[in-house]
Amino acid sequence: MKTEKKDLVTLVVLGLFLLGFSLWALFKPADAASESERRALAQLPQFTAQSVLSGGFAQQFEDYATDQFPLREPFRRLKALTATRILRQRDNNGLYLREGYLSKLEYPMDLSSLDHVEERFSYLCQRYLREAGCSVYLCAIPDKNYFLAAAGGYPSLDYEAFVQELRRRTDGMQYIDVFDLLELEDYYRTDTHWRQEKLLDVAERLAAGMGTHLTGSYTVHTLEKPFYGVYYGQAALPVPPEELCYLTGGAIDTCTVYNYETGTYGPVYDRQKAEGRDPYEMFLSGPVSLLRLENPRNTSGRRLILFRDSFGSSIAPLLLEGYSSVTLVDIRYLASARLGDFIDFTGSDVLFLYSIPVLNNSETLK
């Protein structure tokens, strides 16, 4: 009899817990976005006969229930800790923690992606650069896995083979190697990007490779807001925040930045973005398809066209000293066929500066 009562009490308590949690999930106001994951969350789908019969409602409701689950963030943290600390999984959703750095697995080398890189770069050279008298350069930026993955026993790209394959497909470009200048400490611990204050030697190598020279000195500033990079939210692991620094001085202080999307001029550092969801977007306002930095201190008339991903946002201001203008082009957001409407390439230096994760996943390049 005592056992039956104990089982009944257990059943009632469990039932009340499940009922309470279900009611909480049902009536809890839906969150618009996940700040840690930096993405919009699924909302309650519209109930219609067509959506039910097509199966779309069930799929959308499943996404909604997953995204709007009560105590979702603590449960994400619990799952990540259970997977990595108790079950001893090496990574959680492709992210791993080593030497205090979060990194995302990048493996294997995708030859079809390099095929697309070759096709896009070749198109740009043939349509805009070949007859314009441009000097064309290429630089590949290693990600943190270059320093962490193989040493930690994780699957890793053969970076030397990757660069050799890239150079074989872009033999008309002069390659500038910066691998030997970089080390793990040049990257954020919780984010994919490199740190601007660590890049002076990289900028000097790039400038020298393109036949110009940098002499500027800079002052390092630190944001008061703690910086949590994109991997922090994705990994859901307890990693301390870090500092985000930026440089002022030299050409940075006097340059103006023209945004082709808005038709307005703005600063090198976007203070509003610095306080937003992704503070790294303070560098040249984040993912903008077309920008032009103008340097009134340099009257040489030399121009640089920089084809880039987000890594270019923080290093472009350091290259500005050597040029009268630097135009940043992101063909992930602007089709290559439209560039002639905005840019005169005649006599320009052209640098293709891309991180290896983008080159290895190049389907976004238009």
Coordinates of C-alpha atoms in Angstrom, one line a residue:
M1 CA 0.0 0.0 0.0
K2 CA 2.8 2.4 0.9
T3 CA 4.5 1.7 -2.4
E4 CA 1.3 2.4 -4.3
K5 CA 0.8 5.7 -2.6
K6 CA 4.4 6.6 -3.3
D7 CA 4.0 5.8 -6.9
L8 CA 0.8 7.8 -7.1
V9 CA 2.4 10.8 -5.5
T10 CA 5.3 10.6 -7.9
L11 CA 2.9 10.3 -10.9
V12 CA 0.8 13.3 -9.7
V13 CA 3.9 15.5 -9.1
L14 CA 5.3 14.5 -12.5
G15 CA 1.9 15.2 -14.1
L16 CA 1.6 18.6 -12.5
F17 CA 5.2 19.5 -13.5
L18 CA 4.5 18.6 -17.1
L19 CA 1.2 20.4 -17.1
G20 CA 2.7 23.5 -15.6
F21 CA 5.6 23.5 -18.0
S22 CA 3.2 23.0 -20.9
L23 CA 1.0 25.9 -19.8
W24 CA 4.1 28.0 -19.3
A25 CA 5.2 27.2 -22.8
L26 CA 1.8 27.9 -24.2
F27 CA 1.2 31.3 -22.6
K28 CA 4.8 32.6 -22.4
P29 CA 5.2 35.6 -24.7
A30 CA 7.3 34.7 -27.7
D31 CA 10.9 36.0 -27.7
A32 CA 11.8 37.9 -30.9
A33 CA 15.5 36.9 -31.0
S34 CA 18.2 35.1 -29.2
E35 CA 20.9 37.5 -28.2
S36 CA 23.5 34.8 -27.5
E37 CA 22.9 33.1 -30.9
R38 CA 22.5 36.4 -32.7
R39 CA 19.5 35.2 -34.7
A40 CA 15.7 35.7 -34.9
L41 CA 13.6 33.0 -33.2
A42 CA 10.7 31.2 -34.9
Q43 CA 7.3 32.6 -34.2
L44 CA 3.9 30.9 -33.9
P45 CA 2.8 30.0 -37.4
Q46 CA -0.5 30.9 -38.8
F47 CA -3.0 28.1 -38.6
T48 CA -4.7 27.6 -42.0
A49 CA -6.2 24.6 -43.8
Q50 CA -3.6 24.8 -46.5
S51 CA -0.7 24.9 -44.0
V52 CA -2.1 21.9 -42.1
L53 CA -2.7 19.8 -45.2
S54 CA 0.7 20.6 -46.8
G55 CA 2.5 19.7 -43.6
G56 CA 4.1 23.1 -43.3
F57 CA 2.3 24.0 -40.1
A58 CA 3.6 21.0 -38.3
Q59 CA 7.2 21.8 -39.3
Q60 CA 6.9 25.5 -38.5
F61 CA 5.3 24.7 -35.1
E62 CA 8.1 22.3 -34.3
D63 CA 10.6 25.1 -35.0
Y64 CA 8.5 27.5 -32.9
A65 CA 8.3 25.1 -30.0
T66 CA 12.0 24.4 -30.1
D67 CA 12.9 28.1 -30.2
Q68 CA 10.4 29.3 -27.6
F69 CA 10.9 26.6 -25.0
P70 CA 10.8 28.0 -21.4
L71 CA 14.3 28.3 -19.8
R72 CA 15.8 27.6 -23.2
E73 CA 19.2 29.3 -22.5
P74 CA 19.8 27.4 -19.3
F75 CA 18.9 24.1 -21.0
R76 CA 21.2 24.9 -23.9
R77 CA 24.0 25.5 -21.4
L78 CA 23.2 22.2 -19.6
K79 CA 23.2 20.3 -22.9
A80 CA 26.6 21.7 -23.9
L81 CA 28.1 21.0 -20.5
T82 CA 26.7 17.5 -20.5
A83 CA 28.0 16.7 -24.0
T84 CA 31.5 18.1 -23.4
R85 CA 32.1 17.5 -19.7
I86 CA 30.2 14.3 -18.9
L87 CA 29.8 12.5 -22.2
R88 CA 33.3 13.7 -23.2
Q89 CA 32.3 14.7 -26.7
R90 CA 35.1 16.6 -28.4
D91 CA 32.8 19.2 -29.8
N92 CA 29.3 20.6 -29.4
N93 CA 27.5 21.3 -32.7
G94 CA 30.9 21.6 -34.5
L95 CA 32.3 24.0 -31.9
Y96 CA 35.1 23.1 -29.5
L97 CA 37.0 24.7 -26.7
R98 CA 40.8 24.5 -26.6
E99 CA 43.4 26.6 -24.8
G100 CA 40.7 29.0 -23.8
Y101 CA 39.6 29.6 -27.4
L102 CA 36.4 28.6 -29.0
S103 CA 36.7 27.5 -32.6
K104 CA 34.4 25.9 -35.3
L105 CA 35.5 22.9 -37.2
E106 CA 36.4 23.5 -40.8
Y107 CA 37.0 20.3 -42.7
P108 CA 37.5 18.8 -45.3
M109 CA 38.8 21.0 -48.2
D110 CA 35.9 21.5 -50.6
L111 CA 37.3 21.4 -54.1
S112 CA 33.9 22.4 -55.6
S113 CA 34.0 25.5 -53.4
L114 CA 37.4 26.4 -54.9
D115 CA 35.9 25.8 -58.3
H116 CA 33.4 28.5 -57.5
V117 CA 36.1 30.8 -56.2
E118 CA 38.0 30.3 -59.4
E119 CA 35.0 31.1 -61.5
R120 CA 34.0 34.2 -59.6
F121 CA 37.6 35.6 -59.4
S122 CA 38.2 34.8 -63.1
Y123 CA 34.9 36.6 -64.0
L124 CA 36.0 39.7 -62.1
C125 CA 39.4 39.8 -63.7
Q126 CA 38.2 39.3 -67.2
R127 CA 35.3 41.7 -67.0
Y128 CA 36.8 44.6 -65.0
L129 CA 40.5 44.2 -64.3
R130 CA 42.4 42.8 -67.3
E131 CA 41.8 45.8 -69.6
A132 CA 41.9 48.4 -66.8
G133 CA 45.6 48.2 -66.1
C134 CA 45.1 46.9 -62.5
S135 CA 47.7 45.2 -60.3
V136 CA 46.0 42.2 -58.8
Y137 CA 46.9 40.6 -55.5
L138 CA 45.6 37.7 -53.4
C139 CA 45.8 36.9 -49.7
A140 CA 44.2 34.0 -47.8
I141 CA 43.6 34.4 -44.0
P142 CA 43.9 31.3 -41.9
D143 CA 41.2 30.7 -39.2
K144 CA 41.9 29.7 -35.6
N145 CA 41.8 26.0 -36.6
Y146 CA 45.2 26.5 -38.2
F147 CA 46.6 26.9 -34.7
L148 CA 44.2 24.6 -32.7
A149 CA 42.7 21.8 -34.7
A150 CA 45.5 19.4 -35.6
A151 CA 47.4 20.0 -32.4
G152 CA 44.2 19.1 -30.4
G153 CA 43.5 16.0 -32.4
Y154 CA 40.5 17.5 -34.3
P155 CA 39.9 17.1 -38.1
S156 CA 41.9 19.8 -39.8
L157 CA 42.4 21.2 -43.3
D158 CA 45.8 20.8 -44.9
Y159 CA 46.3 24.6 -45.1
E160 CA 49.4 24.3 -47.2
A161 CA 47.6 22.2 -49.8
F162 CA 44.6 24.5 -49.6
V163 CA 46.7 27.6 -50.4
Q164 CA 48.6 25.7 -53.2
E165 CA 45.3 24.7 -54.8
L166 CA 44.0 28.3 -54.4
R167 CA 47.1 29.8 -56.0
R168 CA 47.0 27.2 -58.9
R169 CA 43.5 28.4 -59.7
T170 CA 44.4 32.1 -59.4
D171 CA 47.8 32.1 -61.1
G172 CA 47.2 35.6 -62.6
M173 CA 47.3 37.1 -59.1
Q174 CA 50.3 37.9 -57.0
Y175 CA 50.0 36.1 -53.7
I176 CA 51.0 37.8 -50.5
D177 CA 51.6 35.3 -47.6
V178 CA 50.7 36.4 -44.1
F179 CA 50.6 33.0 -42.3
D180 CA 54.0 33.5 -40.7
L181 CA 52.9 36.8 -39.1
L182 CA 49.9 35.4 -37.3
E183 CA 49.5 33.5 -34.1
L184 CA 46.6 32.3 -32.0
E185 CA 46.7 35.4 -29.7
D186 CA 45.9 37.5 -32.8
Y187 CA 42.3 36.2 -32.8
Y188 CA 39.4 36.7 -30.4
R189 CA 38.8 33.8 -28.0
T190 CA 35.0 33.8 -28.5
D191 CA 34.8 35.0 -32.1
T192 CA 35.9 34.0 -35.5
H193 CA 37.7 37.3 -36.3
W194 CA 41.2 38.6 -35.8
R195 CA 42.0 41.5 -33.5
Q196 CA 42.7 44.9 -35.2
E197 CA 45.4 45.9 -32.6
K198 CA 47.4 42.8 -33.6
L199 CA 47.4 43.5 -37.3
L200 CA 50.0 46.2 -37.9
D201 CA 52.6 43.8 -39.2
V202 CA 50.0 42.1 -41.4
A203 CA 49.0 45.5 -42.8
E204 CA 52.6 46.4 -43.5
R205 CA 53.2 43.1 -45.3
L206 CA 50.2 43.7 -47.5
A207 CA 51.1 47.3 -48.2
A208 CA 54.7 46.4 -49.1
G209 CA 53.5 43.6 -51.3
M210 CA 51.4 46.1 -53.2
G211 CA 54.3 48.6 -53.5
T212 CA 53.3 51.1 -50.8
H213 CA 54.6 51.9 -47.3
L214 CA 52.9 52.4 -43.9
T215 CA 54.5 54.5 -41.2
G216 CA 51.5 55.5 -39.0
S217 CA 51.4 55.0 -35.3
Y218 CA 48.1 54.4 -33.5
T219 CA 46.5 54.6 -30.1
V220 CA 44.7 51.5 -28.7
H221 CA 41.3 52.0 -27.2
T222 CA 39.1 49.4 -25.4
L223 CA 35.3 49.2 -25.5
E224 CA 33.8 49.4 -22.0
K225 CA 31.3 46.8 -22.9
P226 CA 32.5 43.2 -22.4
F227 CA 32.8 41.4 -25.8
Y228 CA 31.1 38.0 -26.3
G229 CA 31.9 36.8 -29.8
V230 CA 29.6 34.8 -32.2
Y231 CA 31.0 31.5 -31.0
Y232 CA 30.0 32.2 -27.4
G233 CA 26.3 31.9 -28.0
Q234 CA 26.6 29.1 -30.5
A235 CA 28.7 26.9 -28.2
A236 CA 26.6 27.7 -25.1
L237 CA 29.7 27.0 -22.9
P238 CA 30.7 29.1 -19.9
V239 CA 33.6 31.1 -21.4
P240 CA 34.5 34.5 -19.9
P241 CA 34.1 37.7 -22.0
E242 CA 37.0 39.5 -23.5
E243 CA 38.0 43.0 -24.6
L244 CA 37.4 44.5 -28.0
C245 CA 40.0 47.1 -28.9
Y246 CA 40.3 49.5 -31.8
L247 CA 42.9 51.9 -33.1
T248 CA 42.9 55.6 -33.7
G249 CA 45.5 57.9 -35.2
G250 CA 47.0 58.7 -38.6
A251 CA 44.7 58.5 -41.6
I252 CA 42.0 56.9 -39.6
D253 CA 41.2 60.1 -37.7
T254 CA 40.8 62.2 -40.9
C255 CA 39.3 59.8 -43.4
T256 CA 35.6 59.7 -44.4
V257 CA 33.6 56.6 -45.2
Y258 CA 31.0 56.7 -48.0
N259 CA 28.3 54.0 -47.8
Y260 CA 26.9 53.3 -51.3
E261 CA 23.9 51.5 -49.8
T262 CA 22.7 54.6 -47.9
G263 CA 24.4 57.3 -50.0
T264 CA 25.8 58.9 -46.8
Y265 CA 29.1 59.5 -45.2
G266 CA 29.9 58.0 -41.8
P267 CA 32.8 57.2 -39.4
V268 CA 35.3 54.4 -39.5
Y269 CA 33.9 53.1 -36.1
D270 CA 30.1 52.8 -35.7
R271 CA 29.5 53.5 -32.0
Q272 CA 25.9 52.4 -32.3
K273 CA 26.9 49.0 -33.6
A274 CA 29.5 48.8 -30.8
E275 CA 26.6 48.7 -28.4
G276 CA 24.6 46.2 -30.4
R277 CA 24.2 42.5 -30.7
D278 CA 27.6 42.1 -32.5
P279 CA 30.2 44.7 -31.4
Y280 CA 32.6 43.6 -34.1
E281 CA 30.3 45.3 -36.5
M282 CA 31.6 48.6 -35.2
F283 CA 34.4 48.2 -37.7
L284 CA 33.1 50.0 -40.8
S285 CA 29.5 49.2 -39.8
G286 CA 29.7 45.5 -40.4
P287 CA 28.3 43.6 -43.4
V288 CA 28.0 46.4 -46.0
S289 CA 28.3 45.5 -49.7
L290 CA 30.1 48.6 -50.9
L291 CA 32.1 51.3 -49.1
R292 CA 34.7 53.9 -50.0
L293 CA 37.3 55.2 -47.5
E294 CA 38.7 58.5 -48.6
N295 CA 42.1 59.7 -47.2
P296 CA 42.7 63.5 -47.6
R297 CA 46.2 63.1 -46.3
N298 CA 47.3 61.0 -49.3
T299 CA 47.4 63.0 -52.5
S300 CA 49.1 60.4 -54.7
G301 CA 45.9 59.4 -56.4
R302 CA 46.6 55.7 -55.7
R303 CA 43.5 53.7 -55.2
L304 CA 42.9 50.2 -53.7
I305 CA 39.9 48.0 -54.5
L306 CA 39.6 45.5 -51.7
F307 CA 37.4 42.4 -52.3
R308 CA 36.8 41.1 -48.9
D309 CA 34.7 39.3 -46.2
S310 CA 34.2 40.5 -42.7
F311 CA 37.9 40.1 -41.8
G312 CA 38.6 43.1 -44.1
S313 CA 36.5 45.5 -42.0
S314 CA 39.2 45.8 -39.3
I315 CA 42.3 45.8 -41.4
A316 CA 41.1 48.1 -44.2
P317 CA 41.6 51.3 -42.0
L318 CA 45.2 50.3 -41.5
L319 CA 45.9 50.1 -45.2
L320 CA 44.4 53.5 -45.9
E321 CA 47.6 55.4 -45.2
G322 CA 49.1 54.2 -48.4
Y323 CA 46.2 55.2 -50.7
S324 CA 44.1 58.2 -51.5
S325 CA 41.1 55.9 -51.3
V326 CA 40.2 52.3 -50.4
T327 CA 37.0 50.8 -51.8
L328 CA 35.7 47.7 -50.0
V329 CA 33.6 45.3 -52.1
D330 CA 31.7 42.4 -50.5
I331 CA 30.3 40.2 -53.3
R332 CA 28.4 38.1 -50.8
Y333 CA 25.9 41.0 -50.8
L334 CA 26.4 42.6 -54.2
A335 CA 26.4 40.7 -57.5
S336 CA 29.7 40.9 -59.4
A337 CA 27.9 41.9 -62.6
R338 CA 26.8 45.2 -61.0
L339 CA 30.2 46.5 -59.9
G340 CA 30.8 48.4 -63.1
D341 CA 27.8 50.7 -62.2
F342 CA 29.7 51.9 -59.2
I343 CA 33.5 51.5 -59.5
D344 CA 36.1 52.7 -62.0
F345 CA 38.8 50.1 -61.8
T346 CA 41.3 51.9 -64.1
G347 CA 44.9 51.8 -62.8
S348 CA 43.9 50.6 -59.3
D349 CA 45.6 48.1 -57.0
V350 CA 43.2 45.2 -56.4
L351 CA 43.5 42.9 -53.4
F352 CA 41.4 39.8 -52.9
L353 CA 41.5 39.3 -49.1
Y354 CA 39.5 36.4 -47.9
S355 CA 39.4 34.1 -44.9
I356 CA 39.8 30.4 -45.6
P357 CA 36.3 29.5 -44.1
V358 CA 34.7 31.7 -46.7
L359 CA 36.9 30.3 -49.5
N360 CA 36.0 26.8 -48.4
N361 CA 32.3 27.7 -48.3
S362 CA 32.2 30.1 -51.2
E363 CA 28.6 29.5 -52.4
T364 CA 27.8 33.0 -50.9
L365 CA 30.0 34.7 -53.5
K366 CA 27.9 36.2 -56.2

